[in-house]
Tab-separated table of C-alpha atoms (C1' of nucleotides) in Angstrom:
chain	number	residue	atom	x	y	z
A	94	UNK	CA	-0.011	0.004	-0.008
A	95	UNK	CA	2.777	2.435	0.848
A	96	UNK	CA	4.568	1.275	-2.214
A	97	UNK	CA	1.502	1.955	-4.310
A	98	UNK	CA	1.119	5.365	-2.694
A	99	UNK	CA	4.710	6.156	-3.563
A	100	UNK	CA	4.270	5.010	-7.096
A	101	UNK	CA	1.157	7.064	-7.840
A	102	UNK	CA	1.966	10.179	-6.014
A	103	UNK	CA	2.997	11.939	-9.157
A	104	UNK	CA	-0.701	12.185	-9.963
A	105	UNK	CA	-1.126	14.769	-7.219
A	106	UNK	CA	1.266	17.074	-8.942
A	107	UNK	CA	-1.445	17.645	-11.491
A	108	UNK	CA	-4.025	19.980	-10.306
A	109	UNK	CA	-7.179	18.495	-11.722
A	110	UNK	CA	-6.111	14.918	-11.465
A	111	UNK	CA	-5.724	14.785	-7.695
A	112	UNK	CA	-9.408	14.270	-7.149
A	113	UNK	CA	-9.395	11.216	-9.408
A	114	UNK	CA	-11.082	8.205	-7.869
A	115	UNK	CA	-8.807	5.442	-6.662
A	116	UNK	CA	-9.705	2.950	-9.368
A	117	UNK	CA	-8.681	5.344	-12.045
A	118	UNK	CA	-5.556	6.403	-10.280
A	119	UNK	CA	-4.694	2.709	-10.527
A	120	UNK	CA	-5.348	2.646	-14.161
A	121	UNK	CA	-3.091	5.660	-14.665
A	122	UNK	CA	-0.211	4.302	-12.667
A	123	UNK	CA	-0.319	0.721	-13.879
A	124	UNK	CA	-0.875	1.470	-17.516
A	125	UNK	CA	1.332	4.453	-17.943
A	126	UNK	CA	5.067	4.490	-17.941
A	127	UNK	CA	7.489	6.895	-16.369
A	128	UNK	CA	9.973	7.983	-18.942
A	129	UNK	CA	13.115	10.104	-18.768
A	130	UNK	CA	14.179	11.859	-21.944
A	131	UNK	CA	17.434	13.770	-22.436
A	132	UNK	CA	17.597	17.408	-23.385
A	133	UNK	CA	16.898	18.202	-27.012
A	134	UNK	CA	14.861	15.098	-27.643
A	135	UNK	CA	12.307	15.680	-30.351
A	136	UNK	CA	9.074	14.541	-28.799
A	137	UNK	CA	6.910	15.123	-31.813
A	138	UNK	CA	7.385	16.837	-35.070
A	139	UNK	CA	6.875	16.603	-38.804
A	140	UNK	CA	6.687	12.929	-39.644
A	141	UNK	CA	6.842	11.922	-36.026
A	142	UNK	CA	3.432	11.858	-34.423
A	143	UNK	CA	3.413	10.613	-30.908
A	144	UNK	CA	1.369	7.629	-29.678
A	145	UNK	CA	1.443	8.681	-26.026
A	146	UNK	CA	0.131	11.576	-24.027
A	147	UNK	CA	2.904	12.974	-21.876
A	148	UNK	CA	2.199	14.372	-18.394
A	149	UNK	CA	5.290	16.324	-17.507
A	150	UNK	CA	6.775	15.709	-14.072
A	151	UNK	CA	10.053	17.514	-14.496
A	152	UNK	CA	11.567	19.744	-17.106
A	153	UNK	CA	9.985	21.808	-19.870
A	154	UNK	CA	8.909	21.099	-23.473
A	155	UNK	CA	9.171	23.809	-26.037
A	156	UNK	CA	6.708	23.683	-28.921
A	157	UNK	CA	7.686	25.607	-31.987
A	158	UNK	CA	6.580	26.192	-35.510
A	159	UNK	CA	8.929	25.608	-38.359
A	160	UNK	CA	8.830	27.348	-41.704
A	161	UNK	CA	10.335	26.124	-45.005
A	162	UNK	CA	12.830	29.002	-45.143
A	163	UNK	CA	14.245	27.821	-41.879
A	164	UNK	CA	12.708	30.389	-39.638
A	165	UNK	CA	10.879	29.440	-36.412
A	166	UNK	CA	8.523	30.783	-33.754
A	167	UNK	CA	7.991	29.398	-30.264
A	168	UNK	CA	4.362	28.652	-29.720
A	169	UNK	CA	4.407	27.795	-26.062
A	170	UNK	CA	6.182	25.871	-23.360
A	171	UNK	CA	4.735	23.136	-21.211
A	172	UNK	CA	6.265	22.845	-17.773
A	173	UNK	CA	6.148	20.370	-14.939
A	174	UNK	CA	2.482	19.744	-13.839
A	175	UNK	CA	1.222	20.327	-17.383
A	176	UNK	CA	0.528	17.994	-20.218
A	177	UNK	CA	1.398	18.018	-23.874
A	178	UNK	CA	-2.243	17.707	-24.656
A	179	UNK	CA	-1.945	19.057	-28.168
A	180	UNK	CA	-0.162	15.842	-28.916
A	181	UNK	CA	-3.483	14.094	-28.508
A	182	UNK	CA	-4.677	16.148	-31.416
A	183	UNK	CA	-1.502	15.351	-33.299
A	184	UNK	CA	-2.269	11.686	-32.690
A	185	UNK	CA	-5.320	12.083	-34.820
A	186	UNK	CA	-4.089	14.660	-37.181
A	187	UNK	CA	-5.177	13.913	-40.679
A	188	UNK	CA	-2.534	16.379	-41.704
A	189	UNK	CA	1.059	16.467	-40.648
A	190	UNK	CA	1.650	19.892	-39.291
A	191	UNK	CA	4.774	21.881	-39.115
A	192	UNK	CA	5.067	22.197	-35.356
A	193	UNK	CA	7.495	20.270	-33.200
A	194	UNK	CA	7.927	19.643	-29.557
A	195	UNK	CA	11.432	19.514	-28.050
A	196	UNK	CA	12.622	18.707	-24.593
A	197	UNK	CA	14.208	21.946	-23.544
A	198	UNK	CA	15.721	20.328	-20.519
A	199	UNK	CA	15.973	16.732	-19.471
A	200	UNK	CA	12.415	15.736	-18.738
A	201	UNK	CA	10.596	13.125	-16.707
A	202	UNK	CA	7.053	12.331	-17.702
A	203	UNK	CA	4.256	9.866	-17.367
A	204	UNK	CA	3.534	8.492	-20.826
A	205	UNK	CA	-0.087	7.431	-21.303
A	206	UNK	CA	-0.829	5.213	-24.290
A	207	UNK	CA	-3.488	6.390	-26.670
A	208	UNK	CA	-5.878	3.630	-25.725
A	209	UNK	CA	-5.587	4.406	-22.047
A	210	UNK	CA	-6.117	8.060	-22.696
A	211	UNK	CA	-9.304	7.182	-24.497
A	212	UNK	CA	-10.458	4.947	-21.618
A	213	UNK	CA	-9.840	7.632	-19.082
A	214	UNK	CA	-11.637	10.246	-21.088
A	215	UNK	CA	-14.563	7.880	-21.300
A	216	UNK	CA	-14.736	6.951	-17.659
A	217	UNK	CA	-13.835	10.036	-15.706
A	218	UNK	CA	-15.430	13.413	-15.711
A	219	UNK	CA	-12.460	14.756	-13.797
A	220	UNK	CA	-10.082	13.547	-16.491
A	221	UNK	CA	-12.240	15.030	-19.179
A	222	UNK	CA	-12.110	18.357	-17.447
A	223	UNK	CA	-8.408	18.057	-17.092
A	224	UNK	CA	-7.981	17.387	-20.795
A	225	UNK	CA	-10.308	20.056	-22.006
A	226	UNK	CA	-8.877	22.628	-19.694
A	227	UNK	CA	-5.460	21.820	-20.969
A	228	UNK	CA	-6.670	22.252	-24.517
A	229	UNK	CA	-8.249	25.531	-23.583
A	230	UNK	CA	-5.029	26.804	-22.100
A	231	UNK	CA	-2.952	25.827	-25.144
A	232	UNK	CA	-5.430	27.331	-27.565
A	233	UNK	CA	-5.291	30.521	-25.543
A	234	UNK	CA	-1.541	30.428	-25.840
A	235	UNK	CA	-1.836	30.146	-29.670
A	236	UNK	CA	-4.208	33.081	-29.720
A	237	UNK	CA	-1.633	35.100	-27.815
A	238	UNK	CA	1.103	34.187	-30.263
A	239	UNK	CA	-1.090	35.230	-33.175
A	240	UNK	CA	-1.938	38.524	-31.507
A	241	UNK	CA	1.681	39.208	-30.746
A	242	UNK	CA	3.002	38.453	-34.171
A	243	UNK	CA	0.239	40.263	-35.985
A	244	UNK	CA	-0.195	43.328	-33.850
A	245	UNK	CA	2.579	43.996	-31.426
A	246	UNK	CA	5.904	45.774	-32.025
A	247	UNK	CA	9.138	43.858	-31.922
A	248	UNK	CA	10.808	46.046	-29.276
A	249	UNK	CA	7.902	45.468	-26.913
A	250	UNK	CA	7.838	41.708	-27.544
A	251	UNK	CA	11.589	41.475	-27.078
A	252	UNK	CA	11.510	43.412	-23.867
A	253	UNK	CA	8.791	41.116	-22.593
A	254	UNK	CA	10.707	38.026	-23.542
A	255	UNK	CA	13.826	39.212	-21.768
A	256	UNK	CA	12.041	40.041	-18.592
A	257	UNK	CA	9.998	36.834	-18.731
A	258	UNK	CA	12.815	34.442	-19.396
A	259	UNK	CA	15.656	35.990	-17.463
A	260	UNK	CA	16.988	34.033	-14.540
A	261	UNK	CA	18.295	36.191	-11.719
A	262	UNK	CA	18.705	39.121	-14.025
A	263	UNK	CA	20.536	37.202	-16.704
A	264	UNK	CA	19.222	35.668	-19.885
A	265	UNK	CA	21.412	33.098	-21.505
A	266	UNK	CA	20.537	33.153	-25.165
A	267	UNK	CA	22.195	34.084	-28.439
A	268	UNK	CA	20.603	36.672	-30.674
A	269	UNK	CA	19.730	33.910	-33.130
A	270	UNK	CA	17.893	31.990	-30.416
A	271	UNK	CA	15.878	35.037	-29.455
A	272	UNK	CA	15.044	35.580	-33.100
A	273	UNK	CA	13.744	32.107	-33.423
A	274	UNK	CA	11.808	32.579	-30.172
A	275	UNK	CA	10.006	35.590	-31.568
A	276	UNK	CA	9.802	34.544	-35.191
A	277	UNK	CA	11.974	37.303	-36.569
A	278	UNK	CA	15.409	37.690	-38.060
A	279	UNK	CA	18.685	37.687	-36.086
A	280	UNK	CA	19.624	41.218	-37.250
A	281	UNK	CA	16.462	42.662	-35.920
A	282	UNK	CA	17.256	41.297	-32.484
A	283	UNK	CA	20.812	42.543	-32.683
A	284	UNK	CA	19.623	46.060	-33.493
A	285	UNK	CA	16.940	46.156	-30.813
A	286	UNK	CA	19.359	44.889	-28.202
A	287	UNK	CA	21.852	47.530	-29.257
A	288	UNK	CA	19.190	50.125	-28.627
A	289	UNK	CA	18.294	48.593	-25.244
A	290	UNK	CA	21.982	48.682	-24.333
A	291	UNK	CA	22.291	52.311	-25.467
A	292	UNK	CA	19.446	53.159	-23.086
A	293	UNK	CA	21.272	51.442	-20.291
A	294	UNK	CA	18.669	48.778	-19.786
A	295	UNK	CA	20.951	45.793	-20.501
A	296	UNK	CA	24.525	44.757	-20.847
A	297	UNK	CA	25.479	42.266	-23.459
A	298	UNK	CA	28.077	39.542	-23.702
A	299	UNK	CA	28.463	36.670	-26.054
A	300	UNK	CA	25.456	34.386	-25.540
A	301	UNK	CA	24.009	36.299	-22.564
A	302	UNK	CA	22.167	39.416	-21.645
A	303	UNK	CA	22.316	40.994	-18.293
A	304	UNK	CA	19.424	43.161	-17.138
A	305	UNK	CA	20.641	46.471	-15.706
A	306	UNK	CA	17.311	48.308	-15.547
A	307	UNK	CA	14.425	45.892	-15.241
A	308	UNK	CA	12.008	48.797	-14.651
A	309	UNK	CA	12.894	50.321	-17.997
A	310	UNK	CA	12.303	47.026	-19.808
A	311	UNK	CA	9.080	46.282	-18.000
A	312	UNK	CA	7.760	49.778	-18.748
A	313	UNK	CA	8.338	49.231	-22.424
A	314	UNK	CA	6.915	45.740	-22.214
A	315	UNK	CA	3.743	47.077	-20.618
A	316	UNK	CA	3.045	49.363	-23.540
B	95	UNK	CA	-40.447	6.096	-37.016
B	96	UNK	CA	-40.412	8.099	-40.204
B	97	UNK	CA	-40.861	11.221	-38.154
B	98	UNK	CA	-37.920	10.243	-35.941
B	99	UNK	CA	-35.822	9.443	-39.017
B	100	UNK	CA	-36.615	12.860	-40.438
B	101	UNK	CA	-35.784	14.543	-37.211
B	102	UNK	CA	-32.413	12.946	-36.684
B	103	UNK	CA	-31.158	12.820	-40.235
B	104	UNK	CA	-29.058	15.880	-39.782
B	105	UNK	CA	-26.682	13.669	-37.916
B	106	UNK	CA	-25.679	11.978	-41.150
B	107	UNK	CA	-24.403	15.260	-42.480
B	108	UNK	CA	-21.530	14.940	-40.068
B	109	UNK	CA	-18.948	12.524	-41.267
B	110	UNK	CA	-17.856	10.816	-38.063
B	111	UNK	CA	-21.241	10.914	-36.430
B	112	UNK	CA	-23.137	8.850	-38.924
B	113	UNK	CA	-21.860	5.620	-37.398
B	114	UNK	CA	-23.222	6.578	-33.998
B	115	UNK	CA	-25.265	3.858	-32.378
B	116	UNK	CA	-29.095	4.443	-32.348
B	117	UNK	CA	-29.342	5.090	-28.641
B	118	UNK	CA	-26.845	7.973	-28.835
B	119	UNK	CA	-28.470	9.348	-31.973
B	120	UNK	CA	-31.567	9.589	-29.904
B	121	UNK	CA	-29.752	11.421	-27.142
B	122	UNK	CA	-28.409	13.856	-29.692
B	123	UNK	CA	-31.711	14.532	-31.319
B	124	UNK	CA	-33.858	14.703	-28.225
B	125	UNK	CA	-31.487	16.740	-26.087
B	126	UNK	CA	-30.200	19.121	-28.662
B	127	UNK	CA	-31.992	21.912	-30.236
B	128	UNK	CA	-32.132	23.136	-33.841
B	129	UNK	CA	-31.476	26.802	-33.928
B	130	UNK	CA	-31.546	29.346	-36.701
B	131	UNK	CA	-29.432	32.472	-36.229
B	132	UNK	CA	-29.428	35.498	-38.452
B	133	UNK	CA	-26.354	36.793	-40.287
B	134	UNK	CA	-23.876	38.747	-38.116
B	135	UNK	CA	-24.963	37.068	-34.906
B	136	UNK	CA	-22.115	36.995	-32.416
B	137	UNK	CA	-21.955	33.389	-31.333
B	138	UNK	CA	-19.166	33.759	-28.889
B	139	UNK	CA	-16.711	36.523	-28.060
B	140	UNK	CA	-15.090	38.470	-25.303
B	141	UNK	CA	-17.415	38.326	-22.384
B	142	UNK	CA	-19.749	35.928	-24.091
B	143	UNK	CA	-18.728	32.323	-23.650
B	144	UNK	CA	-21.167	29.896	-25.109
B	145	UNK	CA	-22.896	27.137	-23.185
B	146	UNK	CA	-23.661	25.020	-26.187
B	147	UNK	CA	-21.672	23.243	-28.790
B	148	UNK	CA	-22.904	24.103	-32.243
B	149	UNK	CA	-22.981	21.566	-35.071
B	150	UNK	CA	-23.405	23.592	-38.195
B	151	UNK	CA	-26.052	22.362	-40.639
B	152	UNK	CA	-26.153	25.394	-42.829
B	153	UNK	CA	-24.170	28.533	-43.244
B	154	UNK	CA	-20.654	29.469	-42.148
B	155	UNK	CA	-19.163	30.844	-38.958
B	156	UNK	CA	-16.150	33.119	-39.081
B	157	UNK	CA	-13.796	33.110	-36.119
B	158	UNK	CA	-11.563	36.069	-35.789
B	159	UNK	CA	-9.011	37.564	-33.411
B	160	UNK	CA	-9.533	41.117	-32.186
B	161	UNK	CA	-6.790	43.459	-31.128
B	162	UNK	CA	-7.114	46.461	-28.847
B	163	UNK	CA	-6.181	48.851	-31.656
B	164	UNK	CA	-9.168	47.682	-33.596
B	165	UNK	CA	-7.323	45.463	-36.060
B	166	UNK	CA	-8.402	41.906	-36.755
B	167	UNK	CA	-7.350	38.627	-38.310
B	168	UNK	CA	-9.570	35.801	-39.476
B	169	UNK	CA	-8.467	32.533	-37.817
B	170	UNK	CA	-10.670	30.092	-39.660
B	171	UNK	CA	-14.170	29.484	-40.882
B	172	UNK	CA	-16.469	26.591	-39.911
B	173	UNK	CA	-18.887	25.511	-42.616
B	174	UNK	CA	-21.880	23.146	-42.778
B	175	UNK	CA	-20.973	19.706	-41.570
B	176	UNK	CA	-18.408	21.018	-39.131
B	177	UNK	CA	-18.572	21.992	-35.493
B	178	UNK	CA	-17.451	24.982	-33.518
B	179	UNK	CA	-15.467	22.713	-31.214
B	180	UNK	CA	-13.154	25.410	-30.013
B	181	UNK	CA	-16.194	26.737	-28.253
B	182	UNK	CA	-16.009	23.726	-25.993
B	183	UNK	CA	-12.628	24.985	-24.938
B	184	UNK	CA	-14.061	28.443	-24.502
B	185	UNK	CA	-16.754	26.928	-22.295
B	186	UNK	CA	-13.986	26.009	-19.886
B	187	UNK	CA	-11.729	28.872	-20.484
B	188	UNK	CA	-10.183	30.214	-17.319
B	189	UNK	CA	-9.248	33.234	-19.325
B	190	UNK	CA	-11.432	35.232	-21.592
B	191	UNK	CA	-9.770	35.343	-24.887
B	192	UNK	CA	-9.970	37.900	-27.591
B	193	UNK	CA	-11.431	35.735	-30.310
B	194	UNK	CA	-14.972	35.921	-31.489
B	195	UNK	CA	-17.197	33.810	-33.671
B	196	UNK	CA	-19.677	35.474	-35.982
B	197	UNK	CA	-22.389	34.023	-38.261
B	198	UNK	CA	-21.123	35.068	-41.654
B	199	UNK	CA	-24.415	34.056	-43.204
B	200	UNK	CA	-27.698	32.999	-41.660
B	201	UNK	CA	-26.948	29.652	-39.984
B	202	UNK	CA	-28.839	26.597	-38.920
B	203	UNK	CA	-27.218	24.498	-36.257
B	204	UNK	CA	-27.854	21.751	-33.710
B	205	UNK	CA	-27.065	23.198	-30.340
B	206	UNK	CA	-25.777	20.633	-27.789
B	207	UNK	CA	-25.860	21.689	-24.159
B	208	UNK	CA	-22.692	21.380	-22.269
B	209	UNK	CA	-23.910	18.514	-20.072
B	210	UNK	CA	-25.055	16.478	-23.088
B	211	UNK	CA	-21.757	17.092	-24.754
B	212	UNK	CA	-20.002	15.680	-21.714
B	213	UNK	CA	-22.314	12.619	-21.636
B	214	UNK	CA	-21.634	11.875	-25.253
B	215	UNK	CA	-17.933	12.211	-24.942
B	216	UNK	CA	-18.122	9.763	-22.008
B	217	UNK	CA	-20.312	7.207	-23.719
B	218	UNK	CA	-19.251	7.073	-27.307
B	219	UNK	CA	-15.842	6.434	-28.780
B	220	UNK	CA	-17.123	7.662	-32.129
B	221	UNK	CA	-18.215	10.954	-30.634
B	222	UNK	CA	-14.816	11.284	-28.926
B	223	UNK	CA	-13.095	10.748	-32.234
B	224	UNK	CA	-15.359	13.275	-33.811
B	225	UNK	CA	-14.512	15.832	-31.176
B	226	UNK	CA	-10.770	15.344	-31.116
B	227	UNK	CA	-10.561	15.272	-34.882
B	228	UNK	CA	-12.416	18.540	-35.014
B	229	UNK	CA	-9.946	19.950	-32.444
B	230	UNK	CA	-7.076	18.688	-34.514
B	231	UNK	CA	-8.380	20.361	-37.610
B	232	UNK	CA	-8.844	23.692	-35.874
B	233	UNK	CA	-5.464	23.639	-34.251
B	234	UNK	CA	-3.952	22.887	-37.653
B	235	UNK	CA	-5.803	25.953	-38.938
B	236	UNK	CA	-4.278	28.084	-36.225
B	237	UNK	CA	-0.798	26.775	-37.067
B	238	UNK	CA	-1.383	27.818	-40.626
B	239	UNK	CA	-2.458	31.277	-39.596
B	240	UNK	CA	0.657	31.668	-37.519
B	241	UNK	CA	2.854	30.472	-40.323
B	242	UNK	CA	1.224	32.856	-42.769
B	243	UNK	CA	1.422	35.889	-40.598
B	244	UNK	CA	4.927	35.265	-39.413
B	245	UNK	CA	6.629	34.101	-42.612
B	246	UNK	CA	4.665	34.716	-45.784
B	247	UNK	CA	4.581	37.821	-47.924
B	248	UNK	CA	1.430	39.905	-48.090
B	249	UNK	CA	1.156	39.824	-51.866
B	250	UNK	CA	1.227	36.005	-51.840
B	251	UNK	CA	-1.336	35.777	-49.025
B	252	UNK	CA	-3.621	38.318	-50.718
B	253	UNK	CA	-3.435	36.487	-54.034
B	254	UNK	CA	-4.353	33.237	-52.211
B	255	UNK	CA	-7.268	34.801	-50.461
B	256	UNK	CA	-8.658	36.217	-53.652
B	257	UNK	CA	-8.442	32.937	-55.500
B	258	UNK	CA	-9.781	30.997	-52.508
B	259	UNK	CA	-12.723	33.216	-51.720
B	260	UNK	CA	-13.794	34.362	-55.142
B	261	UNK	CA	-17.169	33.178	-56.382
B	262	UNK	CA	-17.410	32.700	-60.118
B	263	UNK	CA	-14.399	34.938	-60.659
B	264	UNK	CA	-15.682	37.736	-58.520
B	265	UNK	CA	-14.855	38.542	-54.898
B	266	UNK	CA	-17.229	40.818	-53.146
B	267	UNK	CA	-15.237	42.528	-50.438
B	268	UNK	CA	-13.993	45.984	-49.566
B	269	UNK	CA	-10.280	46.638	-49.127
B	270	UNK	CA	-10.959	47.136	-45.447
B	271	UNK	CA	-12.555	43.697	-45.165
B	272	UNK	CA	-9.647	42.063	-46.894
B	273	UNK	CA	-7.297	43.812	-44.559
B	274	UNK	CA	-9.162	42.496	-41.553
B	275	UNK	CA	-9.151	39.118	-43.120
B	276	UNK	CA	-5.395	39.062	-43.447
B	277	UNK	CA	-4.594	41.029	-40.330
B	278	UNK	CA	-3.025	43.989	-42.101
B	279	UNK	CA	-3.865	47.663	-42.864
B	280	UNK	CA	-6.313	48.789	-45.527
B	281	UNK	CA	-3.684	50.870	-47.379
B	282	UNK	CA	-1.501	47.747	-47.792
B	283	UNK	CA	-4.367	45.984	-49.543
B	284	UNK	CA	-5.169	48.962	-51.730
B	285	UNK	CA	-1.584	49.127	-52.894
B	286	UNK	CA	-1.300	45.444	-53.546
B	287	UNK	CA	-4.531	45.377	-55.449
B	288	UNK	CA	-3.366	48.349	-57.508
B	289	UNK	CA	-0.312	46.340	-58.401
B	290	UNK	CA	-2.375	43.235	-59.332
B	291	UNK	CA	-4.546	45.487	-61.495
B	292	UNK	CA	-1.521	46.991	-63.190
B	293	UNK	CA	-0.448	43.435	-64.017
B	294	UNK	CA	-3.827	42.755	-65.563
B	295	UNK	CA	-4.747	40.062	-63.048
B	296	UNK	CA	-7.826	41.765	-61.639
B	297	UNK	CA	-10.321	44.554	-62.309
B	298	UNK	CA	-11.536	46.605	-59.404
B	299	UNK	CA	-14.823	48.223	-58.636
B	300	UNK	CA	-16.215	49.600	-55.430
B	301	UNK	CA	-16.637	46.647	-53.087
B	302	UNK	CA	-15.723	43.993	-55.606
B	303	UNK	CA	-12.754	42.439	-57.351
B	304	UNK	CA	-13.095	40.642	-60.662
B	305	UNK	CA	-10.458	38.068	-61.557
B	306	UNK	CA	-9.196	38.554	-65.065
B	307	UNK	CA	-6.142	36.255	-64.924
B	308	UNK	CA	-6.632	33.501	-62.362
B	309	UNK	CA	-3.467	31.770	-63.580
B	310	UNK	CA	-1.369	34.791	-62.777
B	311	UNK	CA	-2.820	34.980	-59.282
B	312	UNK	CA	-2.462	31.297	-58.638
B	313	UNK	CA	1.129	31.324	-59.788
B	314	UNK	CA	1.959	34.024	-57.287
B	315	UNK	CA	-0.068	32.279	-54.587
B	316	UNK	CA	1.910	29.108	-55.192
B	317	UNK	CA	5.271	30.760	-54.396
C	54	DC	C1'	-34.592	66.853	-56.608
C	55	DG	C1'	-30.172	68.779	-54.487
C	56	DG	C1'	-27.514	68.604	-50.532
C	57	DT	C1'	-25.324	66.184	-46.753
C	58	DT	C1'	-23.276	62.095	-44.733
C	59	DT	C1'	-21.286	57.831	-44.894
C	60	DT	C1'	-18.434	54.644	-46.931
C	61	DG	C1'	-14.840	53.165	-49.940
C	62	DT	C1'	-10.552	54.174	-52.234
C	63	DG	C1'	-5.963	56.676	-53.631
C	64	DT	C1'	-1.644	58.685	-52.218
C	65	DG	C1'	2.585	60.798	-50.226
C	66	DA	C1'	5.715	60.799	-46.385
C	67	DC	C1'	7.562	58.358	-42.830
C	68	DT	C1'	8.741	54.465	-39.551
C	69	DA	C1'	9.420	49.627	-38.523
C	70	DG	C1'	10.872	45.266	-39.823
C	71	DA	C1'	12.981	41.811	-43.126
C	72	DT	C1'	16.565	40.539	-46.274
C	73	DC	C1'	21.181	40.488	-48.259
C	74	DA	C1'	25.829	40.687	-48.183
C	75	DC	C1'	29.269	41.378	-45.860
C	76	DT	C1'	32.822	42.178	-41.641
C	77	DG	C1'	35.130	41.276	-37.510
C	78	DA	C1'	35.219	38.974	-32.840
C	79	DT	C1'	35.378	35.063	-29.904
C	80	DC	C1'	35.595	30.325	-28.692
C	81	DG	C1'	36.892	25.591	-28.765
C	82	DA	C1'	39.250	21.894	-30.673
C	83	DA	C1'	42.927	19.872	-33.377
D	267	DT	C1'	48.604	28.381	-32.319
D	268	DT	C1'	46.059	27.894	-36.044
D	269	DC	C1'	41.663	26.747	-38.001
D	270	DG	C1'	36.835	26.301	-38.333
D	271	DA	C1'	32.638	27.282	-36.273
D	272	DT	C1'	29.716	30.229	-33.943
D	273	DC	C1'	28.279	34.808	-32.576
D	274	DA	C1'	27.583	39.611	-33.276
D	275	DG	C1'	27.702	44.382	-35.880
D	276	DT	C1'	26.436	47.114	-39.971
D	277	DG	C1'	25.064	49.405	-44.441
D	278	DA	C1'	21.959	49.111	-48.281
D	279	DT	C1'	17.703	47.902	-49.890
D	280	DC	C1'	13.054	46.241	-49.970
D	281	DT	C1'	8.466	45.232	-47.845
D	282	DA	C1'	5.021	46.310	-44.652
D	283	DG	C1'	2.514	49.302	-41.367
D	284	DT	C1'	1.232	54.104	-39.866
D	285	DC	C1'	-0.406	58.742	-40.308
D	286	DA	C1'	-2.679	62.305	-42.488
D	287	DC	C1'	-4.865	63.471	-45.762
D	288	DA	C1'	-7.937	64.141	-50.525
D	289	DC	C1'	-11.554	62.720	-53.287
D	290	DA	C1'	-15.356	59.916	-55.375
D	291	DA	C1'	-19.344	56.970	-55.198
D	292	DA	C1'	-23.249	55.473	-52.756
D	293	DA	C1'	-26.850	56.182	-49.230
D	294	DC	C1'	-29.734	58.965	-46.838
D	295	DC	C1'	-33.084	62.542	-46.381
D	296	DG	C1'	-35.626	66.887	-46.157
DNA sequence: CGGTTTTGTGTGACTAGATCACTGATCGAA
DNA sequence: TTCGATCAGTGATCTAGTCACACAAAACCG
């Protein structure tokens, strides 16, 4: 019993699954598999549709859109406690789409086979809510991406990104990576960063940006 | 029996629902409601989350994203035989998003209350497939929109739109409407159309575009 | 009917962003 | 320490979005 409790306690990390009735918790634990994937693993992508739903226990998955000309945009990130629920849509996709999911760090996840996923959706209202809420969140993310790309200025979006993704005032990323993140060209990032630096908001070094004036950045980001 | 058959035959218009077992067809027909909505009805939108899933029998629904500055982009259209599944996500949305669905023509639809939707998802694998496939298709549409906006040139996108939405070689739309469709500014459309006209591909009149050289447009669109 | 208002379109000037074609700097490995 | 790869800076040029208009065709209306 204690062993079982230890084995299924990952379920409680998912808000929305914790209320699941014991029988279904059992189904989840016995019929899913804990997997550990190294950084940069391609979880799904063109020509690689997944046959499992991943519930992330550790690490983050970056989902990005690829264009033929080699450019990219990041659509969203799934972090621990979330699921790659859009993969369930990919599982059924009649069309192979140009998005891919990549392990941004090493990840630990519970992999639920397609059939089990279907069983759970059928038998648990809580699980259904979990799934549809996850969908809702992801779709909202996509709406935000569209709004950003279509209607917001690059300088604002870049300032936001820097503030949002900096760790202790430092963002480790090359200009090219930031360009891929925002779906623009590397030169554009270089020029914007030069301007931010001129204003004294950041200091640059190879592969890293140090925030000197977070307030300045945030004020621009809030515009 | 004939009456019942007449009443539920709309189900067969939905590929993916036609195989539904009789008992569930009954649930669908008895617990859903046929509704007729006039053109330009706002089906869902900011501050107006729907409590029904609509299965479209006639007409088309346009789903578009609104920005604060008044600009718009069309995300996708749902036509007869399809469902507004993303509304199911909206039903649960913890955040009110800036997309809205509008009846582009008068529409006739079967409205399924949220509770019935949940029951059907629980009890029918076919219905689950129907729902998830519909999700998949919409998400794919969103990916396309993102790719278009981020990476494709306006002239190409405009040429595509014209070819795609023209009816018998004529597209009835103002420059402002096309701009909203593609998420750009009216002037940009005016200038591109002037160029298309200069090349002899189209003729313009107030509120309408006539295609003179579809091959030229399609060739550009294919780039 | 003529006059006013609304709606649709045309255009020049300017700013922002993307693309191209380079340069030089820095880092790590051979 | 030299070489190749990666990272960043920059001018020129093109495309797209913004602003501020002018003007014409329809719609409205007394």
